[in-house]
Coordinates of C-alpha atoms in Angstrom, one line a residue:
X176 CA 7.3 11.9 84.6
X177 CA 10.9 10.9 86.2
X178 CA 11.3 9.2 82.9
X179 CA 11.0 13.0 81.1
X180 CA 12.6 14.8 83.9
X181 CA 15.4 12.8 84.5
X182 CA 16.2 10.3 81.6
X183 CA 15.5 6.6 81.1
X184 CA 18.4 5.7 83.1
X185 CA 17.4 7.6 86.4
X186 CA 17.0 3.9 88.5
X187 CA 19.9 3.1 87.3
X188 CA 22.1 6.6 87.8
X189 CA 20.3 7.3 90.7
X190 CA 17.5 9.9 92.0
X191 CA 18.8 13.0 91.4
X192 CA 18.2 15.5 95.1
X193 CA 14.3 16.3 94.3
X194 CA 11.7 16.8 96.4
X195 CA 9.0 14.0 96.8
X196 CA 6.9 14.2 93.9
X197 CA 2.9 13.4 94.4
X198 CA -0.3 13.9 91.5
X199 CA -3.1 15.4 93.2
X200 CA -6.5 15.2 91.6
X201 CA -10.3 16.3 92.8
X202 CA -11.9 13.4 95.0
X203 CA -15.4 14.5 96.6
X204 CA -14.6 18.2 96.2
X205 CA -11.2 17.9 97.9
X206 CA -7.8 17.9 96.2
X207 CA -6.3 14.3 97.1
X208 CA -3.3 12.6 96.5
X209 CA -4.0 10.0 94.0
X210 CA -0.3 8.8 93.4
X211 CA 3.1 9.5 94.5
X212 CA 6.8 8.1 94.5
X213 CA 8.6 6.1 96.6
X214 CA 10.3 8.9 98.4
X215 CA 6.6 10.6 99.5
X216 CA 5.9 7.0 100.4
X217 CA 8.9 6.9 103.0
X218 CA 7.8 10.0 104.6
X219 CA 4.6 8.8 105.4
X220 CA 2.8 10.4 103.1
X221 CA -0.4 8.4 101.4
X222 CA -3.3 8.0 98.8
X223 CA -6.7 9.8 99.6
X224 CA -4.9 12.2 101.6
X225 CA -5.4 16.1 101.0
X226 CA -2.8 17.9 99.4
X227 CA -3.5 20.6 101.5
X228 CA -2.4 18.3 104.9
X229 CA 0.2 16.6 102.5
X230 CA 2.3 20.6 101.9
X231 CA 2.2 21.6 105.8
X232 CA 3.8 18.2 106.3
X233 CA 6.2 19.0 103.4
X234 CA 6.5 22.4 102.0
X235 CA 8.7 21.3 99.4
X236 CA 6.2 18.8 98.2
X237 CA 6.2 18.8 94.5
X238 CA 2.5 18.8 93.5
X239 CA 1.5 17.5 89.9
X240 CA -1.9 17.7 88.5
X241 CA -2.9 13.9 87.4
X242 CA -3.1 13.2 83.7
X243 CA -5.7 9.7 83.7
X244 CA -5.6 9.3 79.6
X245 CA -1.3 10.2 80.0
X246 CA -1.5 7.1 82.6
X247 CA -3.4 4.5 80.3
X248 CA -1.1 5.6 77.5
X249 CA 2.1 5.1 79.1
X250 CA 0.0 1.5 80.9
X251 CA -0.9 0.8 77.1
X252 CA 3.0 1.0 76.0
X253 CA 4.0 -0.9 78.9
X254 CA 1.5 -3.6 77.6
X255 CA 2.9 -3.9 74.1
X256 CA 6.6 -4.1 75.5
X257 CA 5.0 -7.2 77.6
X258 CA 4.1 -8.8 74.2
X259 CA 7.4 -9.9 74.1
X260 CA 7.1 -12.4 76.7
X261 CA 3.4 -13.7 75.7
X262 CA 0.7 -12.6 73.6
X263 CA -1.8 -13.3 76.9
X264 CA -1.8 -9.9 78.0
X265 CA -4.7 -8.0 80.1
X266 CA -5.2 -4.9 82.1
X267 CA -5.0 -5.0 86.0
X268 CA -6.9 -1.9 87.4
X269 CA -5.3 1.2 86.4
X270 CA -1.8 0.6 87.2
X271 CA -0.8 -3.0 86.8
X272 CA -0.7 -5.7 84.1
X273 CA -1.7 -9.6 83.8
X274 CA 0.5 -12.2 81.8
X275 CA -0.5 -15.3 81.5
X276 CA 2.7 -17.1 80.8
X277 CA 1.3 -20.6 80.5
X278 CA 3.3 -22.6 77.9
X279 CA 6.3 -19.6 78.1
X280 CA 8.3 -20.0 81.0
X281 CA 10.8 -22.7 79.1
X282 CA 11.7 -20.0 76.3
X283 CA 13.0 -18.1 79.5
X284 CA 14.8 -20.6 81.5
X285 CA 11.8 -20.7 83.9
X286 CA 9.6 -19.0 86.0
X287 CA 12.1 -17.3 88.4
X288 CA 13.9 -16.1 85.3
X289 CA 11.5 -14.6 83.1
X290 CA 10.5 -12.9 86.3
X291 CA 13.8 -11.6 87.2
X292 CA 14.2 -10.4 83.2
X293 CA 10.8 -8.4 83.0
X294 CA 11.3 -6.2 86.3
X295 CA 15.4 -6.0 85.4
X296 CA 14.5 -4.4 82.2
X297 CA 12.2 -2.4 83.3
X298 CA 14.5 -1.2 85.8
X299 CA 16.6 -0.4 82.9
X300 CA 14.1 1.9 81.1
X301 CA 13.2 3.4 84.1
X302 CA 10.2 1.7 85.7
X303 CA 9.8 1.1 88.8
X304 CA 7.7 -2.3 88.7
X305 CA 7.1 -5.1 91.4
X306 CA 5.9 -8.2 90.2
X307 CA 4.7 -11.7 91.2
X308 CA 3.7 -15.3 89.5
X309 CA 1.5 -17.4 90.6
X310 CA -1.4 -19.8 89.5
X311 CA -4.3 -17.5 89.9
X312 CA -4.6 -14.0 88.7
X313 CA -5.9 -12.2 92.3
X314 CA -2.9 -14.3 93.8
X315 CA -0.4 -12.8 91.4
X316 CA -2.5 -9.4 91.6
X317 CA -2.4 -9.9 95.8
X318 CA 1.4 -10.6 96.2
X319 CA 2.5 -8.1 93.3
X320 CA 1.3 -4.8 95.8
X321 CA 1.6 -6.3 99.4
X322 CA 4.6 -8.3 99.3
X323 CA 7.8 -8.8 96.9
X324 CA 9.2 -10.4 94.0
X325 CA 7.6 -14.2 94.7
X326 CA 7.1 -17.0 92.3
X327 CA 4.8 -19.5 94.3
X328 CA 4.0 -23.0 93.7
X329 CA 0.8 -25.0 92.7
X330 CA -0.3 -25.8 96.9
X331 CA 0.7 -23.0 98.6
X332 CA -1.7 -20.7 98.0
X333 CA -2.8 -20.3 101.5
X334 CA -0.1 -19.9 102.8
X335 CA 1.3 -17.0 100.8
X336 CA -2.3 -15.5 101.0
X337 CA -2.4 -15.3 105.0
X338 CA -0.4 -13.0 106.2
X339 CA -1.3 -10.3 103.7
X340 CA -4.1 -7.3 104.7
X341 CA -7.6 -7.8 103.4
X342 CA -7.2 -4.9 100.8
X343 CA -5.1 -7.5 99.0
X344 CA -8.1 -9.2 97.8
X345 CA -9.7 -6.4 95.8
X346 CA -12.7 -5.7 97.6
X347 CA -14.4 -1.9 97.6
X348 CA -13.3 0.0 100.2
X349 CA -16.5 0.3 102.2
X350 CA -15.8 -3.4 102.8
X351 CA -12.3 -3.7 103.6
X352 CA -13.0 -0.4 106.5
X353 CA -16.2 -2.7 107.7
X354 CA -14.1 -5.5 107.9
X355 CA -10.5 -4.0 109.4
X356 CA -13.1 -2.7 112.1
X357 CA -14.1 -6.4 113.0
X358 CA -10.6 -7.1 113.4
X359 CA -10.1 -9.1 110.1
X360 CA -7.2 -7.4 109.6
X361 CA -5.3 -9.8 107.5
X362 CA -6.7 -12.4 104.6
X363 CA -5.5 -15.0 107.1
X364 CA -8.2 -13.7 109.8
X365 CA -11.0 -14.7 107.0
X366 CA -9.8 -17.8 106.2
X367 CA -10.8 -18.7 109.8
X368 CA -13.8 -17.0 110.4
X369 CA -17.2 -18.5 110.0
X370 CA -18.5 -17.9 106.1
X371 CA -22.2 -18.1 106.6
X372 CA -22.1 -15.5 108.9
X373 CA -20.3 -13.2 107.2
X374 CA -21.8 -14.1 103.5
X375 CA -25.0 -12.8 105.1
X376 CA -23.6 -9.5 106.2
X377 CA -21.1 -8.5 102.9
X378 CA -22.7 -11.0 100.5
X379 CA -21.0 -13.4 97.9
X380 CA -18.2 -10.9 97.0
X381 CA -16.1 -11.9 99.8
X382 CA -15.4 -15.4 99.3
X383 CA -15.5 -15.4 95.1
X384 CA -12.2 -12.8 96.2
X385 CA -11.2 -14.9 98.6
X386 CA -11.8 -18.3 96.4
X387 CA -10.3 -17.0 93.4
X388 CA -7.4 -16.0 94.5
X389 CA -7.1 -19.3 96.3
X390 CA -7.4 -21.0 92.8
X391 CA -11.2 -22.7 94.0
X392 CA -12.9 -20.8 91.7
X393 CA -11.7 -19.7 87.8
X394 CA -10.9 -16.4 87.0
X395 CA -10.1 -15.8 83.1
X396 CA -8.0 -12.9 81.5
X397 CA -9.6 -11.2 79.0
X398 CA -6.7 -10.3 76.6
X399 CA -6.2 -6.5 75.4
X400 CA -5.6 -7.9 72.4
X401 CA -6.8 -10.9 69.8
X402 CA -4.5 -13.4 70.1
X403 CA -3.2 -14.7 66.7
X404 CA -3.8 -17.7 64.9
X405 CA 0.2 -18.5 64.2
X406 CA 3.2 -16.5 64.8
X407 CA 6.7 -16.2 64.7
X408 CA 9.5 -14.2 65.5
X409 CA 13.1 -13.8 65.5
X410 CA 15.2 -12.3 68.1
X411 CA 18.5 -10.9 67.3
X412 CA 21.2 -10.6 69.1
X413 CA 22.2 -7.7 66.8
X414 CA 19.7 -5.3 66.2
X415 CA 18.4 -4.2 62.9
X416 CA 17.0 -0.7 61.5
X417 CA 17.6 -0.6 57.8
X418 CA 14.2 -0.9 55.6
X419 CA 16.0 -3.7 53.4
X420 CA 17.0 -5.5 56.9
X421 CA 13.6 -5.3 58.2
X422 CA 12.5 -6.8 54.8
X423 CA 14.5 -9.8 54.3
X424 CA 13.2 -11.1 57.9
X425 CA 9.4 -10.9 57.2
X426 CA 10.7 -12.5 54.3
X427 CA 12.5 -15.5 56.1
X428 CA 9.3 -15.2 59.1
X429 CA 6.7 -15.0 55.7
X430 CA 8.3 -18.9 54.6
X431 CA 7.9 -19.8 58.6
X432 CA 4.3 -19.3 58.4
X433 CA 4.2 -21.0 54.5
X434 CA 4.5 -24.5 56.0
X435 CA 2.4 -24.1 59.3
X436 CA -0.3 -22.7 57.0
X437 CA 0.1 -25.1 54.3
X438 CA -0.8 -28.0 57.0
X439 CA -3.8 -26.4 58.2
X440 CA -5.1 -25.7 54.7
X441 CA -5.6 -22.4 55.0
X442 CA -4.4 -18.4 54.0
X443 CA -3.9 -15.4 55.9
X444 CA -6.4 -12.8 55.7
X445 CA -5.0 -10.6 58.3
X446 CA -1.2 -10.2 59.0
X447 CA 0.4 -7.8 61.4
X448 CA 4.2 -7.2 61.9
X449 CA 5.3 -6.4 65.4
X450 CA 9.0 -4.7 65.6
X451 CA 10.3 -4.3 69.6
X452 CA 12.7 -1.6 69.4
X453 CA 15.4 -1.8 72.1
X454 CA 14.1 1.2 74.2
X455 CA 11.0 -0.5 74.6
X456 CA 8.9 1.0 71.8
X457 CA 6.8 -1.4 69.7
X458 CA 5.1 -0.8 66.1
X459 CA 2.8 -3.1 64.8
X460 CA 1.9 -2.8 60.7
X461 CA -1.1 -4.4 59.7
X462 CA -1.5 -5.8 56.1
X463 CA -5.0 -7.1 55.0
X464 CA -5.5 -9.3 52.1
X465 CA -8.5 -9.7 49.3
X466 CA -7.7 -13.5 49.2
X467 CA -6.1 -15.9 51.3
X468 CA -2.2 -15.9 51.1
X469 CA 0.5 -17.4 52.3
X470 CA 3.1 -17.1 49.6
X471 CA 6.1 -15.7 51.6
X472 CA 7.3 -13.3 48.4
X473 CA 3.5 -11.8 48.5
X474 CA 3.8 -11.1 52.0
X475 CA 7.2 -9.5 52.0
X476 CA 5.4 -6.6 49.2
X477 CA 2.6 -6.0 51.2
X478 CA 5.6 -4.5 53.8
X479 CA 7.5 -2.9 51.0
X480 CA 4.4 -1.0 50.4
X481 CA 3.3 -0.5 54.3
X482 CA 7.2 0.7 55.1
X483 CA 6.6 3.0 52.4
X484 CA 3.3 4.2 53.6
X485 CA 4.4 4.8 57.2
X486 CA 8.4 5.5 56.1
X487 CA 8.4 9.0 58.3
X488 CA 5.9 7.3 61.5
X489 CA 8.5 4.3 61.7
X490 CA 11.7 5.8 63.8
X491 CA 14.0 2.7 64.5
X492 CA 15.7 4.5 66.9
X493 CA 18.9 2.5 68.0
X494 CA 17.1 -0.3 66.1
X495 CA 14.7 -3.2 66.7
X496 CA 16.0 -5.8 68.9
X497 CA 12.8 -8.5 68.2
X498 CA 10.6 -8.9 64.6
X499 CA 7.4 -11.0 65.0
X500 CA 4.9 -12.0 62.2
X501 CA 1.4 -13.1 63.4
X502 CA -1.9 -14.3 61.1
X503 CA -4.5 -12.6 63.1
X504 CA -7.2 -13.9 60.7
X505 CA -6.8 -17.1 58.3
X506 CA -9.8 -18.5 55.6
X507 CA -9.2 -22.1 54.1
X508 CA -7.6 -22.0 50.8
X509 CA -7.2 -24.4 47.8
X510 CA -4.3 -25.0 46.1
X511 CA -4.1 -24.3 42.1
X512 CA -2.2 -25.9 39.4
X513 CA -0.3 -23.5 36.9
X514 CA -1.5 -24.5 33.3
X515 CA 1.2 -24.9 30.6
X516 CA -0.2 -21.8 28.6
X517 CA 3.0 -19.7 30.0
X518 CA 0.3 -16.8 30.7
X519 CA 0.0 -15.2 34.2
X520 CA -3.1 -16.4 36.4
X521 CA -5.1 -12.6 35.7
X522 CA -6.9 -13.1 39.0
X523 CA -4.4 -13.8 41.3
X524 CA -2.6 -10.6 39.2
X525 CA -5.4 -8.3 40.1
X526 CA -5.6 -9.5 43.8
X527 CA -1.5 -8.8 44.2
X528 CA -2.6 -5.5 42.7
X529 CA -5.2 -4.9 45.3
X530 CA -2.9 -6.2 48.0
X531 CA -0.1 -3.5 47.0
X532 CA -2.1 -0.8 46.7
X533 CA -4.1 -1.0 50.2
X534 CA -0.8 -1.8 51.9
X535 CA -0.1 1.5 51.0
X536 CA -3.1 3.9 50.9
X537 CA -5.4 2.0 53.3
X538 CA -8.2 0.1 53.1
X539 CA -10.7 2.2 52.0
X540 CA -9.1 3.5 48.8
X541 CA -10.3 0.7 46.5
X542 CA -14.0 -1.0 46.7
X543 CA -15.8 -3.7 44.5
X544 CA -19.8 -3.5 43.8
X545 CA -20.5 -7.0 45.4
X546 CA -24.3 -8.6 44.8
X547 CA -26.5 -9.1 47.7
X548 CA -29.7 -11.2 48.2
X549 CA -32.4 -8.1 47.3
X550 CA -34.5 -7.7 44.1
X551 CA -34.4 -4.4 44.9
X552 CA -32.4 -2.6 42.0
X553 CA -30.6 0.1 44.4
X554 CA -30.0 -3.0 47.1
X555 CA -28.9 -5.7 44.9
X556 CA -25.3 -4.2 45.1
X557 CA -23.4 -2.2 47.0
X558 CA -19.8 -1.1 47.5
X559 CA -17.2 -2.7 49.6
X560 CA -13.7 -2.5 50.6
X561 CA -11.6 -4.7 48.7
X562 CA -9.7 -5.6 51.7
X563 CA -13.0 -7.3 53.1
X564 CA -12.3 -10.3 50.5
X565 CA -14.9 -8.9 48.1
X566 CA -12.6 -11.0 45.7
X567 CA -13.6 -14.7 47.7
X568 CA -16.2 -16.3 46.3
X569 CA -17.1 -17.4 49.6
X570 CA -17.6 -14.3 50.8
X571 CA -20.2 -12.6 47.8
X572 CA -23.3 -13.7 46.0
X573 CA -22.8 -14.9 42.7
X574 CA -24.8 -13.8 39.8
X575 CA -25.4 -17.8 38.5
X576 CA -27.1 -18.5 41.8
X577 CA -30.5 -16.3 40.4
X578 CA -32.8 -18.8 38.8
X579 CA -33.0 -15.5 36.2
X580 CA -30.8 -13.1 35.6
X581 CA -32.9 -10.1 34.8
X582 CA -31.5 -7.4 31.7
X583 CA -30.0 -4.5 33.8
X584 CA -28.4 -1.2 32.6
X585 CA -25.0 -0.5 32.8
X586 CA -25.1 2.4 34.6
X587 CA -27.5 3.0 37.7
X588 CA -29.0 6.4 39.2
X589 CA -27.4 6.8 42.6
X590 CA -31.1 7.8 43.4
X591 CA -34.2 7.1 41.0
X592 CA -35.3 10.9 39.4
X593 CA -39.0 11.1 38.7
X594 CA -40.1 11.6 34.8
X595 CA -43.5 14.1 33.6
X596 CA -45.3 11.6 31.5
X597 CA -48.5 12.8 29.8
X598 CA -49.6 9.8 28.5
X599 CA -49.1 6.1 28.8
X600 CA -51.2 2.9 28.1
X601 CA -53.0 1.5 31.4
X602 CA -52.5 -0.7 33.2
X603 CA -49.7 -1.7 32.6
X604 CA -48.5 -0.3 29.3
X605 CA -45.2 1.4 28.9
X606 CA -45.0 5.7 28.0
X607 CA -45.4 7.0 24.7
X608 CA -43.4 9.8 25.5
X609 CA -41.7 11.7 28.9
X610 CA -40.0 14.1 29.9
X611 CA -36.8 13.6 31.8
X612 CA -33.7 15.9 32.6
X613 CA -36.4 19.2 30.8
X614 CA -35.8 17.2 27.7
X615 CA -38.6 15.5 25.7
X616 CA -38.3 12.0 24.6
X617 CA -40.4 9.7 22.3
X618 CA -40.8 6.1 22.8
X619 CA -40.1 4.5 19.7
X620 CA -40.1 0.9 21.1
X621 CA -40.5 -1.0 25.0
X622 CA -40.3 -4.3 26.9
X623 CA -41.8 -5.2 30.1
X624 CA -43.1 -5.1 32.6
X625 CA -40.9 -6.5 35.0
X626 CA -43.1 -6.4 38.0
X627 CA -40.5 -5.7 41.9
X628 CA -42.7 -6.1 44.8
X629 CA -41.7 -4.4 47.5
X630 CA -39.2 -5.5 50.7
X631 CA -42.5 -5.2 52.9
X632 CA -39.9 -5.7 56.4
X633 CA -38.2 -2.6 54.7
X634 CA -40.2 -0.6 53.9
X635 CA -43.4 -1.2 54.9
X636 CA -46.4 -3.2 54.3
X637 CA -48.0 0.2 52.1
X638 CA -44.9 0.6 49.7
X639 CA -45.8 0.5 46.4
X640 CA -44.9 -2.4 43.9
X641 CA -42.8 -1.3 40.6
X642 CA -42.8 -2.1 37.3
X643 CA -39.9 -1.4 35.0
X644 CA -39.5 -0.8 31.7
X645 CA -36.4 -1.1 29.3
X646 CA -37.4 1.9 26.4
X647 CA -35.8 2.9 23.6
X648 CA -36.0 6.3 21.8
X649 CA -36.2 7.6 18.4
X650 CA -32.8 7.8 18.0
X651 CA -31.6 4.8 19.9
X652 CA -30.8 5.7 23.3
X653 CA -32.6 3.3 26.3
X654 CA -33.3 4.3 29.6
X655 CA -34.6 1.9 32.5
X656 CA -37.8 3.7 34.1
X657 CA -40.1 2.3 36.2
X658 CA -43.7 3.0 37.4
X659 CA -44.0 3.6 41.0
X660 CA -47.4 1.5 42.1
X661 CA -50.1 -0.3 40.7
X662 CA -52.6 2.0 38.4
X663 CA -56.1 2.1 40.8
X664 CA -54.8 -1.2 43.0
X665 CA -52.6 0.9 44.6
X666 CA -52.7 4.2 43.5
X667 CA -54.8 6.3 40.9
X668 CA -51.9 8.5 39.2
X669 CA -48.5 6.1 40.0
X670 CA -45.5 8.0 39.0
X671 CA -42.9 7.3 36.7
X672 CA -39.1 7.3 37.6
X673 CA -36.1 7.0 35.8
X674 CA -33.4 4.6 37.5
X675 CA -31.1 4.0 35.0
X676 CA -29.2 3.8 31.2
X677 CA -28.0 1.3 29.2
X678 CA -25.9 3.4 26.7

């Protein structure tokens, strides 16, 4: 809010003369504070207290309704800008964020100085941000709210934990007022105190705080987002906002990823394009593939066409300071030698094609029947997205792995319509005539049956078996019917349905 009142650069200009500014929201029936600025903070003023209290204190208290789904947004953008520093990046509670920076800190001169970067550029867009490392998350998490700016070493855990207040290690509130009351007042105070004793009173929650935040006991980050397989990126000390620009470096990032892929055997799937824009902004475009890929000209047109898809959504702003190119899904692939014929390879044709056109109207705008493991007519095949690798043979059932492969029509009833026919030869003799569509057909010649039992774990032990016909009229035309049971096995009078044409 002081970022759309007063500019991105109101840290840096200074607060303009405002009153204190506080959200209030409803907390057991009561309108509470629930947030509030550092000014409010200097005047005493606190969370959980009523607003009502809160304006005879202050009548020039500036009261703002809270906006939860406003807060995880803005937290959300916050976390994107942070995937600058890693790709290791979680939620903590409602208005913080975890990094893990393991393997990092060199590409920023250090700990102290990637530290020093993120809360200086925040300061720059306007954030007010405190911040701390350390080897354990609740440490980090401890020393971020109850003390200052700290980078502590591997062994001194305990010592930067003591002198902070129990609410430091995340415990409910009932606890922490239970345990102020004792006089535990600081973490320091527990450290001492006897833990059978107080395991028995306040259970295991305690100590796992207190032993994760001591680095005893693990404590993983679960990550907002997947981390990719590869990456890389190129920061420039110019930036860039031009479509071509923006272009020729997924190009140049495309051939970084060639070589790294090219040792591991393997294709992106899934590739996603991260552009940091100097105010903090971040746009990721996501490209999916039908095969595996990694030819760096392929890659840069599947951005040509998603640059053109989201040409109006993408404003650069004063331009993007920091391009990043990640394989968020990979699939081996094996290399193929061009013949001498001079004649394009059609497949890998077809799949660009594919490519192109979902990079620019979505996924869902080209499918591909692909086979599945059912005799059922209606279930052997169904649709899917092209971009779901319906194209990889790894990935779909091929039609030489049936023992048979049984005559089918060319074009299928979406759902089976049932046919009048007056007479037939039993048991299992094919119509003489039918009537289909209120048009009257007669059977001038007809092979089968071809006897389908039934997916009992479908549909039941009591559906009925089929037997299909291929039938040809008098005048050429064949249909696909089928009869629907067993004559007197399974039913006295089965009926006859017609599922599908083959001219």
């Amino acid at each position: 809010m002081a970022r759309r009142r007063w500019g991105a650069s109101w840290l840096t200009n200074g607060r303009p003369d405002h009153p204190p500014v506080v959200f209030s929201d409803k907390v057991e029936n009561a309108m509470r504070i629930v947030a509030l600025d550092g000014l409010a903070e200097r005047l005493r003023l606190k969370r959980g207290q009523g607003v009502a209290e809160a304006r005879a204190m202050h009548p020039t208290l500036d009261v703002l309704p809270a906006d939860p789904a406003a807060d995880q947004s803005f937290l959300s953008g916050l976390a994107d800008w942070c995937d600058r520093y890693t790709p290791l990046v979680a939620y903590a509670g409602a208005d913080g964020l975890a990094l893990d920076i393991t393997g990092c800190t060199h590409l920023h001169g250090g700990e102290k100085a990637l530290l020093d970067d993120v809360l200086s550029r925040l300061f720059q867009l306007g954030v007010e941000a405190r911040g701390a490392i350390a080897a354990s998350p609740g440490l980090a998490w401890a020393l971020a709210r109850f003390s200052g700016n700290d980078v502590i070493e591997a062994g001194e855990e305990a010592v930067a934990l003591g002198p902070l207040p129990v609410m430091a290690l995340r415990l409910p509130q009932a606890v922490t007022d239970t345990l102020i009351r004792l006089g535990l007042t600081h973490i320091g105070d527990l450290m001492e105190a006897p833990r059978a004793a107080l395991a028995r009173r306040f259970g295991p929650l305690v100590f796992l705080r207190l032993d994760q935040a001591l680095g005893l006991d693990d404590e993983p980050l679960s990550p907002r987002r997947p981390v990719a397989e590869l990456s890389v990126e190129r920061r420039l000390i110019s930036p860039v906002s031009g479509e071509d620009d923006i272009l020729g470096l997924a190009l140049q990032l495309a051939g970084g990823l060639k070589t790294r892929l090219e040792e591991r055997g393997e294709g992106g799937r899934q590739f996603e394009l991260l552009l940091f824009r100097v105010d903090g902004k971040v746009f990721r475009l996501l490209a999916g593939t039908s095969s595996p890929l990694r030819d760096p000209k392929r890659i840069a047109a599947l951005y040509r066409e998603r640059l053109a898809a989201v040409h109006d959504d993408l404003d650069a702003g004063y331009g993007f300071e920091i391009l990043r190119l990640c394989v968020l899904k990979a699939e081996p692939i094996s290399s193929v030698q061009d013949d001498f014929s001079g004649r394009p390879d059609q497949s890998r044709a077809l799949a660009d094609f594919t490519d192109r056109v979902i990079a620019r109207f979505g996924d869902d705008v080209l499918s591909i029947a692909v086979l599945a493991a059912s005799h059922i007519p209606e279930r052997a095949a169904s649709l899917q997205p092209a971009s779901d690798g319906a194209f990889s043979a790894a990935r779909r059932l091929q039609a030489e792995e049936w023992p048979v492969v049984p005559v089918r029509p060319l074009r299928l009833l979406t759902h089976p319509e049932r046919v009048e026919v007056p007479a037939a030869d039993v048991p299992d003799g094919a119509p003489e005539r039918f009537f289909w569509r209120r048009t009257a057909y007669r059977v001038a010649r007809a092979e089968g049956p071809e006897r389908i039992a039934a997916e009992w774990w479908i549909d039941g032990e009591d559906a009925p078996t089929r037997d299909y016909f291929r039938i040809e009229d008098e005048t050429g035309r064949r249909f696909w019917m089928f009869r629907n049971g067993l004559f007197q096995r399974e039913r006295m009078h089965p009926d006859w349905f017609m599922h599908g044409l083959f001219a």
